[in-house]
PDB file of C-alpha atoms in Angstrom:
ATOM      1  CA  MET J 131     -94.551 141.930 -95.356  1.00 49.00           C
ATOM      2  CA  THR J 132     -91.215 143.617 -95.759  1.00 47.00           C
ATOM      3  CA  THR J 133     -89.111 141.427 -97.979  1.00 55.00           C
ATOM      4  CA  GLU J 134     -85.867 143.466 -98.201  1.00 66.00           C
ATOM      5  CA  PRO J 135     -83.345 143.225 -95.303  1.00 82.00           C
ATOM      6  CA  ARG J 136     -84.239 145.456 -92.342  1.00 88.00           C
ATOM      7  CA  ARG J 137     -82.021 148.461 -91.680  1.00 88.00           C
ATOM      8  CA  PRO J 138     -80.501 149.326 -88.273  1.00 90.00           C
ATOM      9  CA  CYS J 139     -82.906 152.084 -87.469  1.00 96.00           C
ATOM     10  CA  VAL J 140     -85.796 152.561 -85.056  1.00 97.00           C
ATOM     11  CA  LEU J 141     -89.232 153.865 -86.033  1.00 98.00           C
ATOM     12  CA  GLY J 142     -90.938 155.971 -83.354  1.00 98.00           C
ATOM     13  CA  ILE J 143     -94.680 156.702 -83.695  1.00 98.00           C
ATOM     14  CA  ASP J 144     -96.755 159.245 -81.823  1.00 97.00           C
ATOM     15  CA  PRO J 145    -100.299 158.423 -83.009  1.00 97.00           C
ATOM     16  CA  GLY J 146    -103.161 160.896 -83.182  1.00 95.00           C
ATOM     17  CA  SER J 147    -106.381 161.011 -85.199  1.00 92.00           C
ATOM     18  CA  SER J 148    -105.456 164.384 -86.800  1.00 95.00           C
ATOM     19  CA  ARG J 149    -101.648 164.344 -86.644  1.00 97.00           C
ATOM     20  CA  THR J 150     -99.473 161.260 -86.272  1.00 98.00           C
ATOM     21  CA  GLY J 151     -95.823 161.982 -85.640  1.00 98.00           C
ATOM     22  CA  VAL J 152     -93.239 159.690 -87.155  1.00 98.00           C
ATOM     23  CA  GLY J 153     -89.517 159.638 -86.483  1.00 98.00           C
ATOM     24  CA  LEU J 154     -86.712 157.329 -87.641  1.00 98.00           C
ATOM     25  CA  VAL J 155     -83.259 157.335 -85.986  1.00 98.00           C
ATOM     26  CA  ALA J 156     -80.210 155.219 -86.479  1.00 97.00           C
ATOM     27  CA  PRO J 157     -77.128 154.636 -84.283  1.00 92.00           C
ATOM     28  CA  ASP J 158     -74.078 156.380 -85.747  1.00 92.00           C
ATOM     29  CA  GLY J 159     -70.929 155.415 -83.879  1.00 88.00           C
ATOM     30  CA  THR J 160     -71.477 156.517 -80.308  1.00 88.00           C
ATOM     31  CA  ARG J 161     -74.211 158.954 -81.369  1.00 94.00           C
ATOM     32  CA  TYR J 162     -77.550 158.829 -83.184  1.00 96.00           C
ATOM     33  CA  ARG J 163     -78.575 160.370 -86.472  1.00 97.00           C
ATOM     34  CA  LEU J 164     -81.844 161.437 -87.954  1.00 98.00           C
ATOM     35  CA  VAL J 165     -83.126 159.230 -90.758  1.00 98.00           C
ATOM     36  CA  HIS J 166     -86.491 160.884 -91.329  1.00 98.00           C
ATOM     37  CA  HIS J 167     -89.251 162.669 -89.580  1.00 98.00           C
ATOM     38  CA  GLU J 168     -92.691 163.804 -90.589  1.00 98.00           C
ATOM     39  CA  VAL J 169     -96.178 164.492 -89.322  1.00 98.00           C
ATOM     40  CA  ILE J 170     -98.935 162.505 -91.119  1.00 98.00           C
ATOM     41  CA  ARG J 171    -101.896 164.871 -91.278  1.00 97.00           C
ATOM     42  CA  ALA J 172    -105.283 163.241 -91.665  1.00 94.00           C
ATOM     43  CA  GLU J 173    -108.546 164.978 -92.472  1.00 94.00           C
ATOM     44  CA  GLY J 174    -112.159 164.040 -92.991  1.00 95.00           C
ATOM     45  CA  ASP J 175    -114.169 161.679 -90.910  1.00 96.00           C
ATOM     46  CA  LEU J 176    -112.520 159.229 -88.570  1.00 96.00           C
ATOM     47  CA  PRO J 177    -112.475 156.088 -90.760  1.00 97.00           C
ATOM     48  CA  ASP J 178    -110.906 158.084 -93.645  1.00 97.00           C
ATOM     49  CA  ARG J 179    -108.296 159.453 -91.249  1.00 97.00           C
ATOM     50  CA  LEU J 180    -107.392 155.980 -90.076  1.00 98.00           C
ATOM     51  CA  VAL J 181    -107.083 154.762 -93.650  1.00 98.00           C
ATOM     52  CA  ARG J 182    -104.715 157.680 -94.416  1.00 98.00           C
ATOM     53  CA  ILE J 183    -102.583 156.951 -91.344  1.00 98.00           C
ATOM     54  CA  ARG J 184    -102.347 153.288 -92.266  1.00 98.00           C
ATOM     55  CA  ALA J 185    -101.438 154.000 -95.923  1.00 98.00           C
ATOM     56  CA  ARG J 186     -98.686 156.417 -95.103  1.00 98.00           C
ATOM     57  CA  LEU J 187     -97.237 154.253 -92.310  1.00 98.00           C
ATOM     58  CA  ALA J 188     -97.188 151.302 -94.707  1.00 98.00           C
ATOM     59  CA  GLU J 189     -95.262 153.427 -97.268  1.00 98.00           C
ATOM     60  CA  LEU J 190     -92.722 154.503 -94.612  1.00 98.00           C
ATOM     61  CA  LEU J 191     -92.252 150.923 -93.385  1.00 98.00           C
ATOM     62  CA  ALA J 192     -91.594 149.708 -96.925  1.00 97.00           C
ATOM     63  CA  GLU J 193     -89.230 152.649 -97.671  1.00 97.00           C
ATOM     64  CA  HIS J 194     -87.143 152.568 -94.483  1.00 97.00           C
ATOM     65  CA  ALA J 195     -87.433 148.931 -93.405  1.00 97.00           C
ATOM     66  CA  PRO J 196     -86.742 149.673 -89.716  1.00 97.00           C
ATOM     67  CA  CYS J 197     -85.617 146.746 -87.573  1.00 95.00           C
ATOM     68  CA  SER J 198     -87.806 147.876 -84.659  1.00 96.00           C
ATOM     69  CA  ALA J 199     -90.590 150.265 -83.714  1.00 98.00           C
ATOM     70  CA  ALA J 200     -91.503 152.098 -80.493  1.00 98.00           C
ATOM     71  CA  PHE J 201     -94.621 153.661 -79.127  1.00 98.00           C
ATOM     72  CA  GLU J 202     -95.474 155.459 -75.955  1.00 95.00           C
ATOM     73  CA  ASP J 203     -97.999 153.755 -73.669  1.00 94.00           C
ATOM     74  CA  VAL J 204    -101.339 155.579 -73.626  1.00 92.00           C
ATOM     75  CA  TYR J 205    -101.294 158.166 -70.863  1.00 84.00           C
ATOM     76  CA  HIS J 206    -104.366 157.465 -68.767  1.00 80.00           C
ATOM     77  CA  GLY J 207    -104.552 160.942 -67.343  1.00 78.00           C
ATOM     78  CA  HIS J 208    -106.174 162.382 -70.478  1.00 79.00           C
ATOM     79  CA  SER J 209    -109.954 162.743 -70.738  1.00 84.00           C
ATOM     80  CA  VAL J 210    -111.825 159.744 -72.055  1.00 86.00           C
ATOM     81  CA  PRO J 211    -112.883 161.340 -75.352  1.00 86.00           C
ATOM     82  CA  SER J 212    -109.354 162.364 -76.218  1.00 88.00           C
ATOM     83  CA  VAL J 213    -107.993 158.900 -75.152  1.00 92.00           C
ATOM     84  CA  VAL J 214    -110.578 157.273 -77.429  1.00 94.00           C
ATOM     85  CA  LYS J 215    -109.438 159.253 -80.492  1.00 92.00           C
ATOM     86  CA  LEU J 216    -105.789 158.667 -79.770  1.00 94.00           C
ATOM     87  CA  ALA J 217    -106.304 154.962 -79.048  1.00 96.00           C
ATOM     88  CA  GLN J 218    -108.139 154.330 -82.337  1.00 97.00           C
ATOM     89  CA  ALA J 219    -105.241 155.804 -84.259  1.00 98.00           C
ATOM     90  CA  ARG J 220    -102.737 153.914 -82.096  1.00 98.00           C
ATOM     91  CA  GLY J 221    -104.522 150.610 -82.801  1.00 98.00           C
ATOM     92  CA  VAL J 222    -104.243 151.222 -86.542  1.00 98.00           C
ATOM     93  CA  ALA J 223    -100.559 152.150 -86.214  1.00 98.00           C
ATOM     94  CA  LEU J 224     -99.791 149.060 -84.066  1.00 98.00           C
ATOM     95  CA  CYS J 225    -101.586 146.792 -86.494  1.00 98.00           C
ATOM     96  CA  THR J 226     -99.831 148.264 -89.537  1.00 98.00           C
ATOM     97  CA  VAL J 227     -96.367 147.910 -87.975  1.00 98.00           C
ATOM     98  CA  ALA J 228     -97.115 144.374 -86.709  1.00 98.00           C
ATOM     99  CA  GLU J 229     -98.258 143.266 -90.195  1.00 97.00           C
ATOM    100  CA  SER J 230     -94.889 144.319 -91.564  1.00 96.00           C
ATOM    101  CA  GLY J 231     -93.219 142.015 -89.088  1.00 96.00           C
ATOM    102  CA  VAL J 232     -91.339 144.703 -87.211  1.00 96.00           C
ATOM    103  CA  PRO J 233     -91.040 144.056 -83.427  1.00 96.00           C
ATOM    104  CA  ILE J 234     -92.812 146.678 -81.294  1.00 97.00           C
ATOM    105  CA  ALA J 235     -91.769 148.135 -77.920  1.00 97.00           C
ATOM    106  CA  SER J 236     -93.856 150.460 -75.753  1.00 97.00           C
ATOM    107  CA  TYR J 237     -92.646 152.819 -73.000  1.00 96.00           C
ATOM    108  CA  PRO J 238     -94.377 154.892 -70.365  1.00 96.00           C
ATOM    109  CA  PRO J 239     -94.322 158.602 -71.272  1.00 95.00           C
ATOM    110  CA  ALA J 240     -92.173 159.454 -68.208  1.00 96.00           C
ATOM    111  CA  VAL J 241     -89.549 156.892 -69.298  1.00 96.00           C
ATOM    112  CA  VAL J 242     -89.348 158.491 -72.751  1.00 97.00           C
ATOM    113  CA  LYS J 243     -88.958 161.970 -71.322  1.00 97.00           C
ATOM    114  CA  ARG J 244     -86.320 160.772 -68.853  1.00 97.00           C
ATOM    115  CA  ALA J 245     -84.385 159.023 -71.606  1.00 96.00           C
ATOM    116  CA  VAL J 246     -83.974 162.185 -73.715  1.00 97.00           C
ATOM    117  CA  THR J 247     -84.022 164.967 -71.080  1.00 97.00           C
ATOM    118  CA  GLY J 248     -82.961 163.351 -67.828  1.00 96.00           C
ATOM    119  CA  SER J 249     -86.346 164.257 -66.265  1.00 95.00           C
ATOM    120  CA  GLY J 250     -89.554 162.244 -66.416  1.00 95.00           C
ATOM    121  CA  ARG J 251     -91.478 165.443 -65.971  1.00 94.00           C
ATOM    122  CA  ALA J 252     -89.984 167.490 -68.842  1.00 95.00           C
ATOM    123  CA  GLU J 253     -92.324 169.683 -70.872  1.00 94.00           C
ATOM    124  CA  LYS J 254     -92.798 169.154 -74.620  1.00 94.00           C
ATOM    125  CA  PRO J 255     -90.580 172.080 -75.742  1.00 96.00           C
ATOM    126  CA  GLN J 256     -87.720 170.736 -73.648  1.00 96.00           C
ATOM    127  CA  VAL J 257     -88.179 167.251 -75.189  1.00 97.00           C
ATOM    128  CA  ALA J 258     -88.026 168.822 -78.654  1.00 97.00           C
ATOM    129  CA  ARG J 259     -84.900 170.818 -77.830  1.00 97.00           C
ATOM    130  CA  MET J 260     -83.102 167.706 -76.436  1.00 97.00           C
ATOM    131  CA  VAL J 261     -84.164 165.620 -79.419  1.00 98.00           C
ATOM    132  CA  ALA J 262     -82.583 168.282 -81.672  1.00 98.00           C
ATOM    133  CA  ALA J 263     -79.459 168.377 -79.543  1.00 97.00           C
ATOM    134  CA  ILE J 264     -79.054 164.568 -79.496  1.00 97.00           C
ATOM    135  CA  LEU J 265     -79.520 164.336 -83.254  1.00 98.00           C
ATOM    136  CA  GLY J 266     -77.456 167.437 -84.080  1.00 97.00           C
ATOM    137  CA  LEU J 267     -80.362 169.288 -85.727  1.00 97.00           C
ATOM    138  CA  ASP J 268     -80.251 173.062 -86.250  1.00 97.00           C
ATOM    139  CA  ALA J 269     -83.750 173.538 -84.776  1.00 96.00           C
ATOM    140  CA  PRO J 270     -86.288 171.497 -82.788  1.00 96.00           C
ATOM    141  CA  PRO J 271     -88.565 169.419 -85.042  1.00 96.00           C
ATOM    142  CA  PRO J 272     -92.333 169.985 -84.979  1.00 94.00           C
ATOM    143  CA  ALA J 273     -93.988 168.879 -81.706  1.00 91.00           C
ATOM    144  CA  ASP J 274     -95.608 165.645 -82.947  1.00 93.00           C
ATOM    145  CA  ALA J 275     -92.455 164.564 -84.857  1.00 97.00           C
ATOM    146  CA  ALA J 276     -90.303 165.437 -81.774  1.00 97.00           C
ATOM    147  CA  ASP J 277     -92.371 163.104 -79.593  1.00 97.00           C
ATOM    148  CA  ALA J 278     -92.004 160.376 -82.153  1.00 98.00           C
ATOM    149  CA  LEU J 279     -88.274 160.912 -82.405  1.00 98.00           C
ATOM    150  CA  ALA J 280     -88.066 160.916 -78.572  1.00 98.00           C
ATOM    151  CA  VAL J 281     -89.651 157.485 -78.316  1.00 98.00           C
ATOM    152  CA  ALA J 282     -87.461 156.167 -81.128  1.00 98.00           C
ATOM    153  CA  LEU J 283     -84.338 157.511 -79.315  1.00 98.00           C
ATOM    154  CA  CYS J 284     -85.602 156.040 -75.994  1.00 97.00           C
ATOM    155  CA  HIS J 285     -85.780 152.628 -77.588  1.00 96.00           C
ATOM    156  CA  ALA J 286     -82.439 152.996 -79.474  1.00 96.00           C
ATOM    157  CA  MET J 287     -80.726 154.042 -76.206  1.00 93.00           C
ATOM    158  CA  HIS J 288     -82.250 151.111 -74.301  1.00 87.00           C
ATOM    159  CA  PRO J 289     -79.543 148.732 -73.146  1.00 77.00           C
ATOM    160  CA  GLY J 290     -81.529 145.815 -74.504  1.00 76.00           C
ATOM    161  CA  TRP J 291     -81.763 147.144 -78.029  1.00 75.00           C
ATOM    162  CA  GLN J 292     -79.330 146.029 -80.700  1.00 75.00           C
ATOM    163  CA  PRO J 293     -79.664 147.051 -84.367  1.00 73.00           C
TER     164      PRO J 293
ATOM    165  CA  MET H  27    -111.360 146.987-102.296  1.00 49.00           C
ATOM    166  CA  THR H  28    -114.437 144.869-102.817  1.00 47.00           C
ATOM    167  CA  THR H  29    -114.866 144.469-106.557  1.00 55.00           C
ATOM    168  CA  GLU H  30    -118.033 142.296-106.677  1.00 66.00           C
ATOM    169  CA  PRO H  31    -121.389 144.012-106.282  1.00 81.00           C
ATOM    170  CA  ARG H  32    -122.387 144.688-102.694  1.00 87.00           C
ATOM    171  CA  ARG H  33    -125.236 142.727-101.149  1.00 88.00           C
ATOM    172  CA  PRO H  34    -128.218 144.164 -99.304  1.00 90.00           C
ATOM    173  CA  CYS H  35    -126.970 143.320 -95.855  1.00 95.00           C
ATOM    174  CA  VAL H  36    -125.582 145.225 -92.905  1.00 97.00           C
ATOM    175  CA  LEU H  37    -122.445 144.317 -91.023  1.00 98.00           C
ATOM    176  CA  GLY H  38    -122.481 145.140 -87.331  1.00 98.00           C
ATOM    177  CA  ILE H  39    -119.255 145.051 -85.385  1.00 98.00           C
ATOM    178  CA  ASP H  40    -118.739 145.066 -81.611  1.00 97.00           C
ATOM    179  CA  PRO H  41    -114.946 145.480 -81.273  1.00 97.00           C
ATOM    180  CA  GLY H  42    -112.799 144.222 -78.415  1.00 95.00           C
ATOM    181  CA  SER H  43    -109.167 143.330 -78.045  1.00 92.00           C
ATOM    182  CA  SER H  44    -109.940 139.731 -77.017  1.00 95.00           C
ATOM    183  CA  ARG H  45    -113.315 139.144 -78.595  1.00 97.00           C
ATOM    184  CA  THR H  46    -114.782 141.075 -81.528  1.00 97.00           C
ATOM    185  CA  GLY H  47    -118.411 140.357 -82.218  1.00 98.00           C
ATOM    186  CA  VAL H  48    -119.568 140.341 -85.859  1.00 98.00           C
ATOM    187  CA  GLY H  49    -123.131 140.079 -87.138  1.00 98.00           C
ATOM    188  CA  LEU H  50    -124.682 140.347 -90.618  1.00 98.00           C
ATOM    189  CA  VAL H  51    -128.344 140.829 -91.148  1.00 98.00           C
ATOM    190  CA  ALA H  52    -130.447 141.344 -94.270  1.00 96.00           C
ATOM    191  CA  PRO H  53    -133.940 142.678 -94.840  1.00 92.00           C
ATOM    192  CA  ASP H  54    -136.360 139.879 -95.774  1.00 92.00           C
ATOM    193  CA  GLY H  55    -139.726 141.255 -96.787  1.00 88.00           C
ATOM    194  CA  THR H  56    -140.995 143.100 -93.741  1.00 88.00           C
ATOM    195  CA  ARG H  57    -138.632 141.200 -91.453  1.00 94.00           C
ATOM    196  CA  TYR H  58    -134.915 140.624 -91.051  1.00 96.00           C
ATOM    197  CA  ARG H  59    -132.931 137.469 -91.408  1.00 97.00           C
ATOM    198  CA  LEU H  60    -129.566 136.372 -90.032  1.00 98.00           C
ATOM    199  CA  VAL H  61    -126.821 136.125 -92.620  1.00 98.00           C
ATOM    200  CA  HIS H  62    -123.890 135.275 -90.336  1.00 98.00           C
ATOM    201  CA  HIS H  63    -122.535 135.858 -86.849  1.00 98.00           C
ATOM    202  CA  GLU H  64    -119.361 134.973 -85.141  1.00 98.00           C
ATOM    203  CA  VAL H  65    -116.970 136.085 -82.418  1.00 98.00           C
ATOM    204  CA  ILE H  66    -113.403 136.734 -83.584  1.00 98.00           C
ATOM    205  CA  ARG H  67    -111.182 135.547 -80.801  1.00 97.00           C
ATOM    206  CA  ALA H  68    -107.722 137.104 -80.650  1.00 94.00           C
ATOM    207  CA  GLU H  69    -104.823 135.969 -78.469  1.00 94.00           C
ATOM    208  CA  GLY H  70    -101.265 136.935 -77.802  1.00 95.00           C
ATOM    209  CA  ASP H  71     -99.907 140.450 -77.394  1.00 96.00           C
ATOM    210  CA  LEU H  72    -101.963 143.434 -78.547  1.00 96.00           C
ATOM    211  CA  PRO H  73    -100.373 144.019 -82.005  1.00 97.00           C
ATOM    212  CA  ASP H  74    -100.907 140.358 -82.908  1.00 97.00           C
ATOM    213  CA  ARG H  75    -104.514 140.532 -81.744  1.00 97.00           C
ATOM    214  CA  LEU H  76    -105.121 143.583 -83.869  1.00 98.00           C
ATOM    215  CA  VAL H  77    -103.561 141.858 -86.899  1.00 98.00           C
ATOM    216  CA  ARG H  78    -105.917 138.887 -86.318  1.00 98.00           C
ATOM    217  CA  ILE H  79    -109.018 141.121 -86.026  1.00 98.00           C
ATOM    218  CA  ARG H  80    -108.091 142.917 -89.246  1.00 98.00           C
ATOM    219  CA  ALA H  81    -107.397 139.696 -91.163  1.00 98.00           C
ATOM    220  CA  ARG H  82    -110.692 138.041 -90.231  1.00 98.00           C
ATOM    221  CA  LEU H  83    -112.768 141.171 -90.824  1.00 98.00           C
ATOM    222  CA  ALA H  84    -111.142 141.517 -94.268  1.00 98.00           C
ATOM    223  CA  GLU H  85    -112.174 137.954 -95.075  1.00 98.00           C
ATOM    224  CA  LEU H  86    -115.736 138.559 -93.902  1.00 98.00           C
ATOM    225  CA  LEU H  87    -115.973 141.799 -95.913  1.00 98.00           C
ATOM    226  CA  ALA H  88    -114.766 139.997 -99.063  1.00 97.00           C
ATOM    227  CA  GLU H  89    -117.105 137.041 -98.444  1.00 97.00           C
ATOM    228  CA  HIS H  90    -120.343 138.870 -97.656  1.00 97.00           C
ATOM    229  CA  ALA H  91    -119.818 142.191 -99.433  1.00 96.00           C
ATOM    230  CA  PRO H  92    -122.148 144.111 -97.174  1.00 97.00           C
ATOM    231  CA  CYS H  93    -123.505 147.415 -98.460  1.00 95.00           C
ATOM    232  CA  SER H  94    -123.116 149.118 -95.078  1.00 96.00           C
ATOM    233  CA  ALA H  95    -121.546 148.699 -91.671  1.00 98.00           C
ATOM    234  CA  ALA H  96    -122.506 149.860 -88.192  1.00 98.00           C
ATOM    235  CA  PHE H  97    -120.689 150.366 -84.902  1.00 98.00           C
ATOM    236  CA  GLU H  98    -121.690 151.512 -81.470  1.00 95.00           C
ATOM    237  CA  ASP H  99    -120.107 154.756 -80.312  1.00 94.00           C
ATOM    238  CA  VAL H 100    -117.614 154.175 -77.534  1.00 92.00           C
ATOM    239  CA  TYR H 101    -119.303 154.366 -74.210  1.00 84.00           C
ATOM    240  CA  HIS H 102    -117.392 156.964 -72.154  1.00 80.00           C
ATOM    241  CA  GLY H 103    -118.521 155.595 -68.810  1.00 79.00           C
ATOM    242  CA  HIS H 104    -116.032 152.719 -68.909  1.00 79.00           C
ATOM    243  CA  SER H 105    -112.701 153.005 -67.124  1.00 84.00           C
ATOM    244  CA  VAL H 106    -109.889 154.489 -69.147  1.00 86.00           C
ATOM    245  CA  PRO H 107    -107.800 151.318 -69.405  1.00 86.00           C
ATOM    246  CA  SER H 108    -110.758 149.301 -70.786  1.00 87.00           C
ATOM    247  CA  VAL H 109    -111.705 152.165 -73.153  1.00 92.00           C
ATOM    248  CA  VAL H 110    -108.116 152.181 -74.496  1.00 94.00           C
ATOM    249  CA  LYS H 111    -108.201 148.450 -75.284  1.00 92.00           C
ATOM    250  CA  LEU H 112    -111.598 148.671 -76.944  1.00 94.00           C
ATOM    251  CA  ALA H 113    -110.717 151.782 -78.883  1.00 96.00           C
ATOM    252  CA  GLN H 114    -107.520 150.341 -80.331  1.00 97.00           C
ATOM    253  CA  ALA H 115    -109.537 147.330 -81.659  1.00 98.00           C
ATOM    254  CA  ARG H 116    -112.292 149.710 -82.834  1.00 98.00           C
ATOM    255  CA  GLY H 117    -109.766 151.801 -84.799  1.00 98.00           C
ATOM    256  CA  VAL H 118    -108.496 148.721 -86.634  1.00 98.00           C
ATOM    257  CA  ALA H 119    -112.053 147.577 -87.400  1.00 98.00           C
ATOM    258  CA  LEU H 120    -113.094 151.050 -88.673  1.00 98.00           C
ATOM    259  CA  CYS H 121    -109.984 151.287 -90.860  1.00 98.00           C
ATOM    260  CA  THR H 122    -110.501 147.785 -92.297  1.00 98.00           C
ATOM    261  CA  VAL H 123    -114.120 148.472 -93.211  1.00 98.00           C
ATOM    262  CA  ALA H 124    -113.368 151.917 -94.601  1.00 98.00           C
ATOM    263  CA  GLU H 125    -110.591 150.483 -96.848  1.00 97.00           C
ATOM    264  CA  SER H 126    -113.142 148.062 -98.347  1.00 96.00           C
ATOM    265  CA  GLY H 127    -115.266 151.090 -99.368  1.00 96.00           C
ATOM    266  CA  VAL H 128    -118.243 150.185 -97.184  1.00 96.00           C
ATOM    267  CA  PRO H 129    -120.053 153.202 -95.640  1.00 96.00           C
ATOM    268  CA  ILE H 130    -119.972 153.284 -91.842  1.00 97.00           C
ATOM    269  CA  ALA H 131    -122.609 154.431 -89.385  1.00 97.00           C
ATOM    270  CA  SER H 132    -122.210 154.728 -85.616  1.00 97.00           C
ATOM    271  CA  TYR H 133    -124.928 154.835 -82.982  1.00 96.00           C
ATOM    272  CA  PRO H 134    -124.954 155.586 -79.236  1.00 96.00           C
ATOM    273  CA  PRO H 135    -125.373 152.409 -77.143  1.00 95.00           C
ATOM    274  CA  ALA H 136    -128.753 153.560 -75.794  1.00 96.00           C
ATOM    275  CA  VAL H 137    -130.075 154.068 -79.349  1.00 96.00           C
ATOM    276  CA  VAL H 138    -129.044 150.521 -80.282  1.00 97.00           C
ATOM    277  CA  LYS H 139    -130.705 149.032 -77.185  1.00 97.00           C
ATOM    278  CA  ARG H 140    -133.877 151.064 -77.773  1.00 97.00           C
ATOM    279  CA  ALA H 141    -134.038 149.957 -81.428  1.00 96.00           C
ATOM    280  CA  VAL H 142    -134.067 146.240 -80.573  1.00 97.00           C
ATOM    281  CA  THR H 143    -135.732 146.142 -77.124  1.00 97.00           C
ATOM    282  CA  GLY H 144    -137.734 149.317 -76.876  1.00 96.00           C
ATOM    283  CA  SER H 145    -135.648 150.449 -73.894  1.00 95.00           C
ATOM    284  CA  GLY H 146    -132.371 152.389 -73.989  1.00 95.00           C
ATOM    285  CA  ARG H 147    -131.492 150.863 -70.639  1.00 94.00           C
ATOM    286  CA  ALA H 148    -131.981 147.182 -71.477  1.00 95.00           C
ATOM    287  CA  GLU H 149    -129.464 144.725 -70.057  1.00 94.00           C
ATOM    288  CA  LYS H 150    -127.332 142.543 -72.322  1.00 94.00           C
ATOM    289  CA  PRO H 151    -129.356 139.311 -71.905  1.00 96.00           C
ATOM    290  CA  GLN H 152    -132.516 141.146 -72.912  1.00 96.00           C
ATOM    291  CA  VAL H 153    -130.746 142.545 -75.998  1.00 97.00           C
ATOM    292  CA  ALA H 154    -129.640 138.987 -76.952  1.00 97.00           C
ATOM    293  CA  ARG H 155    -133.176 137.619 -76.463  1.00 97.00           C
ATOM    294  CA  MET H 156    -134.725 140.316 -78.566  1.00 97.00           C
ATOM    295  CA  VAL H 157    -132.106 139.895 -81.317  1.00 98.00           C
ATOM    296  CA  ALA H 158    -132.993 136.192 -81.388  1.00 98.00           C
ATOM    297  CA  ALA H 159    -136.719 137.009 -81.535  1.00 97.00           C
ATOM    298  CA  ILE H 160    -136.366 139.580 -84.314  1.00 97.00           C
ATOM    299  CA  LEU H 161    -134.229 137.223 -86.421  1.00 97.00           C
ATOM    300  CA  GLY H 162    -136.303 134.081 -85.602  1.00 97.00           C
ATOM    301  CA  LEU H 163    -133.411 132.229 -83.974  1.00 97.00           C
ATOM    302  CA  ASP H 164    -133.996 129.288 -81.642  1.00 96.00           C
ATOM    303  CA  ALA H 165    -131.653 130.632 -78.956  1.00 96.00           C
ATOM    304  CA  PRO H 166    -129.924 133.917 -78.123  1.00 96.00           C
ATOM    305  CA  PRO H 167    -126.509 134.257 -79.862  1.00 96.00           C
ATOM    306  CA  PRO H 168    -123.319 134.575 -77.771  1.00 94.00           C
ATOM    307  CA  ALA H 169    -123.145 137.959 -76.047  1.00 91.00           C
ATOM    308  CA  ASP H 170    -120.521 139.637 -78.301  1.00 93.00           C
ATOM    309  CA  ALA H 171    -122.240 138.415 -81.457  1.00 97.00           C
ATOM    310  CA  ALA H 172    -125.608 139.545 -80.055  1.00 97.00           C
ATOM    311  CA  ASP H 173    -124.279 143.099 -79.545  1.00 97.00           C
ATOM    312  CA  ALA H 174    -122.957 143.117 -83.114  1.00 98.00           C
ATOM    313  CA  LEU H 175    -126.265 141.863 -84.488  1.00 98.00           C
ATOM    314  CA  ALA H 176    -128.090 144.480 -82.409  1.00 98.00           C
ATOM    315  CA  VAL H 177    -126.181 147.370 -83.959  1.00 98.00           C
ATOM    316  CA  ALA H 178    -126.581 145.840 -87.453  1.00 98.00           C
ATOM    317  CA  LEU H 179    -130.397 145.587 -86.846  1.00 98.00           C
ATOM    318  CA  CYS H 180    -130.459 149.128 -85.433  1.00 97.00           C
ATOM    319  CA  HIS H 181    -128.897 150.368 -88.690  1.00 96.00           C
ATOM    320  CA  ALA H 182    -131.087 148.195 -90.906  1.00 96.00           C
ATOM    321  CA  MET H 183    -134.204 149.468 -89.107  1.00 93.00           C
ATOM    322  CA  HIS H 184    -133.129 153.089 -89.386  1.00 87.00           C
ATOM    323  CA  PRO H 185    -135.579 155.043 -91.589  1.00 77.00           C
ATOM    324  CA  GLY H 186    -132.646 156.473 -93.512  1.00 76.00           C
ATOM    325  CA  TRP H 187    -131.160 153.112 -94.513  1.00 75.00           C
ATOM    326  CA  GLN H 188    -131.886 151.552 -97.852  1.00 74.00           C
ATOM    327  CA  PRO H 189    -130.230 148.347 -99.093  1.00 72.00           C
TER     328      PRO H 189
END
């Protein structure tokens, strides 16, 4: 459990069995600022990958103490084998965040895209460019981190969210 | 991590977001004996369920110190929404077992059914009856526990497995 006070930032997670995107954003006046982003790379067989994802997420939760976390809902249009891999990583990420006591929100992919680009059908590069623009970054972040930052921003922008 | 010596028994897990079957079997001369079975029931929202599954599995791993664990591969014929729920629970279970240092095997469902019934197309009640017969139980165990015991037996019977 996180024992230090939580900080007014949102943790977004884009889980995957090989690469899990992580992004933390915080409100900054009327804008948002980047706190941290990274891509957790996991190798080896699946159980070892899941252990790596859990360990690094636990470190990030302890370091940044976010006051909330956000995920995308699983998109059901993918093939079953790819959904299975993604969902196993997602389960580990959900469990790790929940154990730290951080409340979790989940949004449909189209809602996340619309929140950051204005269109629920935006392509990934457009999402990454808009994430960079919103956060005032010089260049778009890597794709997995951009998706994680997008869902974090979607949650931070949500009228119901308060830091 | 498990610090006490591992015992010559196999942990089988049949993950699910509401009910996760667990079964432990041990070789006993030329036969097999039941060590433990239970169904972990999880309620509430998904993250809380996953935390519950993890916590109980960690207790069982510490208590029984199995020397190996076995899962069924995810059956891809299910609908995507049900595969997503199952896979999220499976990811948490895989991660929890791997963190305890127990080696993990995974078998296709038809291989598990064939190992305990002789037929890869056996129905669930037949699997439960054969599990009871192999382990010398008076009655078939509950369905989720029977599936977990079946995959544990499948692994214990595998020519490559040694306690």
